[in-house]
Amino acid sequence: GIQVEQSPPDLILQEGANSTLRCNFSDSVNNLQWFHQNPWGQLINLFYIPSGTKQNGRLSATTVATERYSLLYISSSQTTDSGVYFCAVERPTQGGSEKLVFGKGMKLTVNP
Amino acid sequence: DGGITQSPKYLFRKEGQNVTLSCEQNLNHDAMYWYRQDPGQGLRLIYYSQIVNDFQKGDIAEGYSVSREKKESFPLTVTSAQKNPTAFYLCASSIDGQAPLHFGNGTRLTVT
């Protein structure tokens, strides 16, 4: 099956720093999503980004599907950005149904 | 407000007992999903449903069962056949199988 690799696995930042999270995937995908899981376990959808670039406040994401990677940028990080960031990709399956495959996540800690 | 409600938040059971986790959504989404998350791991798909009265196995369906009798409800039963049931269970939905995924707040199941 498709492999999703996220890097770095862990990152510690001081508040105000910028960071880039990378997601590599092993096969062609129909779509890609980024999620943030807060320390209480809640998962929030950050971006739905099959290709191109999107921005939402201090966060932006770029997916280059032809080269099988996506990047999530966090600028001017805040303590509330702490948590685990997941990349998930969609792949076609038998019968045309789509299923998301998640990477193992990247734990971000932002210190005040 | 529209959203996905999972209940209960915490659940404790004795080994050998079946247990059912509730998931209700009022977003009018067609697709619903169940994921399992173990500590330090990504999410793994248990079952998903694209329409009422139809569902498909995910990557780790053994020991689990689901039903989709109503569009808004997708309960998951963890049976005694599931060898390692202690985990964090997340329910999700999307407008269709290719749209952004939205998650409930999860149920932490502990089996002793």
PDB file of C-alpha atoms in Angstrom:
ATOM      1  CA  GLY A   1       0.000   0.000   0.000  1.00  0.00           C
ATOM      2  CA  ILE A   2       0.909   3.629  -0.174  1.00  0.00           C
ATOM      3  CA  GLN A   3       3.512   4.911   2.278  1.00  0.00           C
ATOM      4  CA  VAL A   4       3.293   8.323   3.929  1.00  0.00           C
ATOM      5  CA  GLU A   5       6.385   9.680   5.643  1.00  0.00           C
ATOM      6  CA  GLN A   6       6.484  12.836   7.716  1.00  0.00           C
ATOM      7  CA  SER A   7       9.553  14.736   8.810  1.00  0.00           C
ATOM      8  CA  PRO A   8      10.878  15.739  11.199  1.00  0.00           C
ATOM      9  CA  PRO A   9       9.235  13.375  13.722  1.00  0.00           C
ATOM     10  CA  ASP A  10       9.634  15.874  16.544  1.00  0.00           C
ATOM     11  CA  LEU A  11      10.339  19.586  16.685  1.00  0.00           C
ATOM     12  CA  ILE A  12      10.800  22.011  19.549  1.00  0.00           C
ATOM     13  CA  LEU A  13      10.559  25.734  18.876  1.00  0.00           C
ATOM     14  CA  GLN A  14      10.602  28.972  20.748  1.00  0.00           C
ATOM     15  CA  GLU A  15       7.508  31.099  20.373  1.00  0.00           C
ATOM     16  CA  GLY A  16       7.808  33.336  17.330  1.00  0.00           C
ATOM     17  CA  ALA A  17       9.957  30.952  15.276  1.00  0.00           C
ATOM     18  CA  ASN A  18       8.997  29.607  11.856  1.00  0.00           C
ATOM     19  CA  SER A  19       8.905  25.947  10.851  1.00  0.00           C
ATOM     20  CA  THR A  20       8.377  23.700   7.844  1.00  0.00           C
ATOM     21  CA  LEU A  21       6.851  20.239   8.044  1.00  0.00           C
ATOM     22  CA  ARG A  22       7.284  17.819   5.172  1.00  0.00           C
ATOM     23  CA  CYS A  23       5.106  14.951   3.937  1.00  0.00           C
ATOM     24  CA  ASN A  24       6.388  12.499   1.328  1.00  0.00           C
ATOM     25  CA  PHE A  25       4.191   9.862  -0.255  1.00  0.00           C
ATOM     26  CA  SER A  26       5.122   6.840  -2.300  1.00  0.00           C
ATOM     27  CA  ASP A  27       2.489   6.812  -5.032  1.00  0.00           C
ATOM     28  CA  SER A  28       0.115   8.988  -6.943  1.00  0.00           C
ATOM     29  CA  VAL A  29      -2.704  10.335  -4.838  1.00  0.00           C
ATOM     30  CA  ASN A  30      -6.000  11.967  -5.580  1.00  0.00           C
ATOM     31  CA  ASN A  31      -5.863  14.292  -2.658  1.00  0.00           C
ATOM     32  CA  LEU A  32      -3.986  15.370   0.458  1.00  0.00           C
ATOM     33  CA  GLN A  33      -5.063  16.812   3.798  1.00  0.00           C
ATOM     34  CA  TRP A  34      -3.208  18.268   6.784  1.00  0.00           C
ATOM     35  CA  PHE A  35      -4.531  17.954  10.330  1.00  0.00           C
ATOM     36  CA  HIS A  36      -3.570  19.294  13.746  1.00  0.00           C
ATOM     37  CA  GLN A  37      -4.227  17.204  16.851  1.00  0.00           C
ATOM     38  CA  ASN A  38      -4.181  19.235  20.064  1.00  0.00           C
ATOM     39  CA  PRO A  39      -2.946  17.829  23.388  1.00  0.00           C
ATOM     40  CA  TRP A  40      -6.518  16.796  24.254  1.00  0.00           C
ATOM     41  CA  GLY A  41      -6.808  14.625  21.171  1.00  0.00           C
ATOM     42  CA  GLN A  42      -9.029  16.827  19.058  1.00  0.00           C
ATOM     43  CA  LEU A  43      -8.232  16.689  15.340  1.00  0.00           C
ATOM     44  CA  ILE A  44      -8.757  19.778  13.211  1.00  0.00           C
ATOM     45  CA  ASN A  45      -8.596  19.825   9.442  1.00  0.00           C
ATOM     46  CA  LEU A  46      -6.082  22.507   8.425  1.00  0.00           C
ATOM     47  CA  PHE A  47      -5.895  22.136   4.667  1.00  0.00           C
ATOM     48  CA  TYR A  48      -7.455  20.156   1.869  1.00  0.00           C
ATOM     49  CA  ILE A  49      -4.781  20.584  -0.772  1.00  0.00           C
ATOM     50  CA  PRO A  50      -4.416  18.237  -3.751  1.00  0.00           C
ATOM     51  CA  SER A  51      -2.010  20.608  -5.448  1.00  0.00           C
ATOM     52  CA  GLY A  52      -0.840  24.173  -5.369  1.00  0.00           C
ATOM     53  CA  THR A  53      -0.595  26.498  -2.398  1.00  0.00           C
ATOM     54  CA  LYS A  54      -3.111  27.653   0.187  1.00  0.00           C
ATOM     55  CA  GLN A  55      -2.813  30.024   3.107  1.00  0.00           C
ATOM     56  CA  ASN A  56      -4.836  30.405   6.276  1.00  0.00           C
ATOM     57  CA  GLY A  57      -3.486  33.045   8.617  1.00  0.00           C
ATOM     58  CA  ARG A  58      -0.054  32.057   9.864  1.00  0.00           C
ATOM     59  CA  LEU A  59      -0.292  28.643   8.206  1.00  0.00           C
ATOM     60  CA  SER A  60       0.238  27.792   4.586  1.00  0.00           C
ATOM     61  CA  ALA A  61       0.626  24.574   2.634  1.00  0.00           C
ATOM     62  CA  THR A  62       2.053  23.584  -0.711  1.00  0.00           C
ATOM     63  CA  THR A  63       1.571  20.269  -2.497  1.00  0.00           C
ATOM     64  CA  VAL A  64       3.643  19.202  -5.496  1.00  0.00           C
ATOM     65  CA  ALA A  65       1.780  16.066  -6.513  1.00  0.00           C
ATOM     66  CA  THR A  66       4.073  15.264  -9.447  1.00  0.00           C
ATOM     67  CA  GLU A  67       7.032  15.085  -7.050  1.00  0.00           C
ATOM     68  CA  ARG A  68       5.001  13.380  -4.304  1.00  0.00           C
ATOM     69  CA  TYR A  69       5.454  15.761  -1.419  1.00  0.00           C
ATOM     70  CA  SER A  70       3.648  18.437   0.536  1.00  0.00           C
ATOM     71  CA  LEU A  71       4.935  21.126   2.899  1.00  0.00           C
ATOM     72  CA  LEU A  72       3.177  22.805   5.812  1.00  0.00           C
ATOM     73  CA  TYR A  73       4.588  26.171   6.901  1.00  0.00           C
ATOM     74  CA  ILE A  74       3.964  27.648  10.309  1.00  0.00           C
ATOM     75  CA  SER A  75       5.083  31.227  10.765  1.00  0.00           C
ATOM     76  CA  SER A  76       5.452  33.156  14.013  1.00  0.00           C
ATOM     77  CA  SER A  77       4.609  30.046  16.025  1.00  0.00           C
ATOM     78  CA  GLN A  78       2.504  30.280  19.172  1.00  0.00           C
ATOM     79  CA  THR A  79       2.171  27.914  22.125  1.00  0.00           C
ATOM     80  CA  THR A  80      -1.286  26.963  20.847  1.00  0.00           C
ATOM     81  CA  ASP A  81       0.369  25.502  17.745  1.00  0.00           C
ATOM     82  CA  SER A  82       1.741  22.697  19.914  1.00  0.00           C
ATOM     83  CA  GLY A  83       0.425  19.232  19.202  1.00  0.00           C
ATOM     84  CA  VAL A  84       0.777  16.621  16.504  1.00  0.00           C
ATOM     85  CA  TYR A  85       0.500  17.389  12.811  1.00  0.00           C
ATOM     86  CA  PHE A  86      -0.702  14.683  10.463  1.00  0.00           C
ATOM     87  CA  CYS A  87      -0.538  14.435   6.722  1.00  0.00           C
ATOM     88  CA  ALA A  88      -3.081  12.142   5.070  1.00  0.00           C
ATOM     89  CA  VAL A  89      -3.418  11.144   1.446  1.00  0.00           C
ATOM     90  CA  GLU A  90      -6.288   9.754  -0.576  1.00  0.00           C
ATOM     91  CA  ARG A  91      -5.834   6.879  -2.948  1.00  0.00           C
ATOM     92  CA  PRO A  92      -8.279   5.172  -5.249  1.00  0.00           C
ATOM     93  CA  THR A  93      -9.405   1.691  -4.252  1.00  0.00           C
ATOM     94  CA  GLN A  94     -11.344  -1.117  -5.881  1.00  0.00           C
ATOM     95  CA  GLY A  95     -14.758   0.126  -6.886  1.00  0.00           C
ATOM     96  CA  GLY A  96     -13.613   3.736  -6.849  1.00  0.00           C
ATOM     97  CA  SER A  97     -13.994   4.368  -3.126  1.00  0.00           C
ATOM     98  CA  GLU A  98     -11.458   6.702  -1.538  1.00  0.00           C
ATOM     99  CA  LYS A  99      -9.662   6.037   1.734  1.00  0.00           C
ATOM    100  CA  LEU A 100      -7.357   8.367   3.616  1.00  0.00           C
ATOM    101  CA  VAL A 101      -3.993   6.970   4.686  1.00  0.00           C
ATOM    102  CA  PHE A 102      -2.332   8.831   7.549  1.00  0.00           C
ATOM    103  CA  GLY A 103       1.314   9.396   8.273  1.00  0.00           C
ATOM    104  CA  LYS A 104       2.610   8.777  11.797  1.00  0.00           C
ATOM    105  CA  GLY A 105       2.548  12.455  12.622  1.00  0.00           C
ATOM    106  CA  MET A 106       5.012  15.112  13.704  1.00  0.00           C
ATOM    107  CA  LYS A 107       4.997  16.347  17.298  1.00  0.00           C
ATOM    108  CA  LEU A 108       5.526  20.084  17.614  1.00  0.00           C
ATOM    109  CA  THR A 109       6.264  21.742  20.934  1.00  0.00           C
ATOM    110  CA  VAL A 110       6.303  25.535  21.067  1.00  0.00           C
ATOM    111  CA  ASN A 111       7.816  26.931  24.240  1.00  0.00           C
ATOM    112  CA  PRO A 112       6.959  30.394  25.555  1.00  0.00           C
TER     113      PRO A 112
ATOM    114  CA  ASP B   1     -24.092  24.136  15.697  1.00  0.00           C
ATOM    115  CA  GLY B   2     -23.240  21.381  13.250  1.00  0.00           C
ATOM    116  CA  GLY B   3     -20.727  18.794  14.257  1.00  0.00           C
ATOM    117  CA  ILE B   4     -19.824  15.230  15.094  1.00  0.00           C
ATOM    118  CA  THR B   5     -20.656  13.903  18.535  1.00  0.00           C
ATOM    119  CA  GLN B   6     -18.927  10.885  19.991  1.00  0.00           C
ATOM    120  CA  SER B   7     -19.990   9.375  23.256  1.00  0.00           C
ATOM    121  CA  PRO B   8     -18.911   8.553  25.813  1.00  0.00           C
ATOM    122  CA  LYS B   9     -15.593  10.403  26.121  1.00  0.00           C
ATOM    123  CA  TYR B  10     -14.111   7.662  28.318  1.00  0.00           C
ATOM    124  CA  LEU B  11     -15.211   4.029  28.417  1.00  0.00           C
ATOM    125  CA  PHE B  12     -14.015   1.199  30.623  1.00  0.00           C
ATOM    126  CA  ARG B  13     -14.841  -2.452  30.027  1.00  0.00           C
ATOM    127  CA  LYS B  14     -13.797  -5.865  31.184  1.00  0.00           C
ATOM    128  CA  GLU B  15     -12.102  -8.215  28.782  1.00  0.00           C
ATOM    129  CA  GLY B  16     -14.572 -10.442  26.948  1.00  0.00           C
ATOM    130  CA  GLN B  17     -17.378  -7.864  26.789  1.00  0.00           C
ATOM    131  CA  ASN B  18     -18.615  -6.265  23.608  1.00  0.00           C
ATOM    132  CA  VAL B  19     -18.891  -2.489  23.687  1.00  0.00           C
ATOM    133  CA  THR B  20     -20.539  -0.025  21.314  1.00  0.00           C
ATOM    134  CA  LEU B  21     -19.186   3.464  20.628  1.00  0.00           C
ATOM    135  CA  SER B  22     -21.610   6.082  19.436  1.00  0.00           C
ATOM    136  CA  CYS B  23     -21.050   8.542  16.591  1.00  0.00           C
ATOM    137  CA  GLU B  24     -23.683  11.026  15.461  1.00  0.00           C
ATOM    138  CA  GLN B  25     -23.328  13.866  12.932  1.00  0.00           C
ATOM    139  CA  ASN B  26     -25.720  16.649  11.970  1.00  0.00           C
ATOM    140  CA  LEU B  27     -23.652  17.920   9.051  1.00  0.00           C
ATOM    141  CA  ASN B  28     -25.702  16.019   6.473  1.00  0.00           C
ATOM    142  CA  HIS B  29     -22.534  14.246   5.370  1.00  0.00           C
ATOM    143  CA  ASP B  30     -22.824  11.091   3.277  1.00  0.00           C
ATOM    144  CA  ALA B  31     -19.496   9.514   4.243  1.00  0.00           C
ATOM    145  CA  MET B  32     -18.557   8.404   7.744  1.00  0.00           C
ATOM    146  CA  TYR B  33     -15.422   6.731   9.074  1.00  0.00           C
ATOM    147  CA  TRP B  34     -13.985   5.056  12.149  1.00  0.00           C
ATOM    148  CA  TYR B  35     -10.293   5.334  12.971  1.00  0.00           C
ATOM    149  CA  ARG B  36      -8.191   3.865  15.729  1.00  0.00           C
ATOM    150  CA  GLN B  37      -5.203   5.690  17.224  1.00  0.00           C
ATOM    151  CA  ASP B  38      -2.624   4.055  19.475  1.00  0.00           C
ATOM    152  CA  PRO B  39      -0.123   6.108  21.532  1.00  0.00           C
ATOM    153  CA  GLY B  40       2.466   7.805  19.351  1.00  0.00           C
ATOM    154  CA  GLN B  41       0.909   6.419  16.196  1.00  0.00           C
ATOM    155  CA  GLY B  42      -1.032   7.685  13.257  1.00  0.00           C
ATOM    156  CA  LEU B  43      -4.647   6.866  12.554  1.00  0.00           C
ATOM    157  CA  ARG B  44      -5.670   3.531  11.098  1.00  0.00           C
ATOM    158  CA  LEU B  45      -8.966   3.026   9.303  1.00  0.00           C
ATOM    159  CA  ILE B  46     -11.347   0.460  10.787  1.00  0.00           C
ATOM    160  CA  TYR B  47     -14.531   0.842   8.714  1.00  0.00           C
ATOM    161  CA  TYR B  48     -16.084   3.429   6.444  1.00  0.00           C
ATOM    162  CA  SER B  49     -19.467   4.053   4.894  1.00  0.00           C
ATOM    163  CA  GLN B  50     -20.237   6.104   1.799  1.00  0.00           C
ATOM    164  CA  ILE B  51     -24.035   5.761   1.969  1.00  0.00           C
ATOM    165  CA  VAL B  52     -26.739   4.453   4.255  1.00  0.00           C
ATOM    166  CA  ASN B  53     -26.961   0.665   4.578  1.00  0.00           C
ATOM    167  CA  ASP B  54     -23.536   0.181   3.015  1.00  0.00           C
ATOM    168  CA  PHE B  55     -20.076   0.022   4.571  1.00  0.00           C
ATOM    169  CA  GLN B  56     -16.630  -1.334   3.776  1.00  0.00           C
ATOM    170  CA  LYS B  57     -13.792  -2.749   5.821  1.00  0.00           C
ATOM    171  CA  GLY B  58     -10.737  -0.630   6.350  1.00  0.00           C
ATOM    172  CA  ASP B  59      -7.228  -1.785   7.108  1.00  0.00           C
ATOM    173  CA  ILE B  60      -7.894  -3.170  10.614  1.00  0.00           C
ATOM    174  CA  ALA B  61     -11.546  -4.346  10.611  1.00  0.00           C
ATOM    175  CA  GLU B  62     -10.983  -7.657  12.426  1.00  0.00           C
ATOM    176  CA  GLY B  63     -12.770  -7.723  15.770  1.00  0.00           C
ATOM    177  CA  TYR B  64     -14.983  -4.737  14.939  1.00  0.00           C
ATOM    178  CA  SER B  65     -18.465  -4.331  13.467  1.00  0.00           C
ATOM    179  CA  VAL B  66     -20.517  -1.343  12.319  1.00  0.00           C
ATOM    180  CA  SER B  67     -23.969  -0.448  11.052  1.00  0.00           C
ATOM    181  CA  ARG B  68     -25.280   2.489   9.028  1.00  0.00           C
ATOM    182  CA  GLU B  69     -29.056   2.427   9.348  1.00  0.00           C
ATOM    183  CA  LYS B  70     -29.369   6.210   9.364  1.00  0.00           C
ATOM    184  CA  LYS B  71     -27.358   8.858   7.549  1.00  0.00           C
ATOM    185  CA  GLU B  72     -26.453  10.650  10.773  1.00  0.00           C
ATOM    186  CA  SER B  73     -25.381   7.624  12.810  1.00  0.00           C
ATOM    187  CA  PHE B  74     -22.461   5.197  12.473  1.00  0.00           C
ATOM    188  CA  PRO B  75     -21.969   3.159  15.690  1.00  0.00           C
ATOM    189  CA  LEU B  76     -18.899   0.972  16.150  1.00  0.00           C
ATOM    190  CA  THR B  77     -18.975  -2.248  18.162  1.00  0.00           C
ATOM    191  CA  VAL B  78     -15.712  -3.503  19.585  1.00  0.00           C
ATOM    192  CA  THR B  79     -16.193  -7.237  20.019  1.00  0.00           C
ATOM    193  CA  SER B  80     -14.445  -9.659  22.327  1.00  0.00           C
ATOM    194  CA  ALA B  81     -12.582 -10.948  19.262  1.00  0.00           C
ATOM    195  CA  GLN B  82     -10.532  -7.756  19.084  1.00  0.00           C
ATOM    196  CA  LYS B  83      -7.228  -8.732  20.680  1.00  0.00           C
ATOM    197  CA  ASN B  84      -6.007  -5.293  21.740  1.00  0.00           C
ATOM    198  CA  PRO B  85      -9.076  -3.062  22.064  1.00  0.00           C
ATOM    199  CA  THR B  86      -7.587  -0.405  24.364  1.00  0.00           C
ATOM    200  CA  ALA B  87      -7.121   2.663  22.164  1.00  0.00           C
ATOM    201  CA  PHE B  88      -8.417   6.095  21.202  1.00  0.00           C
ATOM    202  CA  TYR B  89     -11.277   5.810  18.699  1.00  0.00           C
ATOM    203  CA  LEU B  90     -12.104   8.653  16.346  1.00  0.00           C
ATOM    204  CA  CYS B  91     -15.177   9.027  14.183  1.00  0.00           C
ATOM    205  CA  ALA B  92     -15.089  11.282  11.132  1.00  0.00           C
ATOM    206  CA  SER B  93     -17.339  12.390   8.320  1.00  0.00           C
ATOM    207  CA  SER B  94     -17.138  14.177   4.997  1.00  0.00           C
ATOM    208  CA  ILE B  95     -19.648  15.453   2.457  1.00  0.00           C
ATOM    209  CA  ASP B  96     -18.570  12.669   0.163  1.00  0.00           C
ATOM    210  CA  GLY B  97     -15.610  10.371  -0.085  1.00  0.00           C
ATOM    211  CA  GLN B  98     -13.361  13.031  -1.586  1.00  0.00           C
ATOM    212  CA  ALA B  99     -14.099  16.040   0.609  1.00  0.00           C
ATOM    213  CA  PRO B 100     -12.296  17.417   3.680  1.00  0.00           C
ATOM    214  CA  LEU B 101     -12.563  15.117   6.670  1.00  0.00           C
ATOM    215  CA  HIS B 102     -13.980  16.358   9.973  1.00  0.00           C
ATOM    216  CA  PHE B 103     -13.509  14.538  13.261  1.00  0.00           C
ATOM    217  CA  GLY B 104     -15.403  14.057  16.480  1.00  0.00           C
ATOM    218  CA  ASN B 105     -13.605  14.474  19.809  1.00  0.00           C
ATOM    219  CA  GLY B 106     -12.957  10.763  20.212  1.00  0.00           C
ATOM    220  CA  THR B 107     -13.652   8.020  22.749  1.00  0.00           C
ATOM    221  CA  ARG B 108     -10.876   6.582  24.908  1.00  0.00           C
ATOM    222  CA  LEU B 109     -11.600   2.903  25.467  1.00  0.00           C
ATOM    223  CA  THR B 110      -9.807   0.977  28.181  1.00  0.00           C
ATOM    224  CA  VAL B 111     -10.293  -2.775  28.454  1.00  0.00           C
ATOM    225  CA  THR B 112      -8.857  -4.616  31.452  1.00  0.00           C
TER     226      THR B 112
END
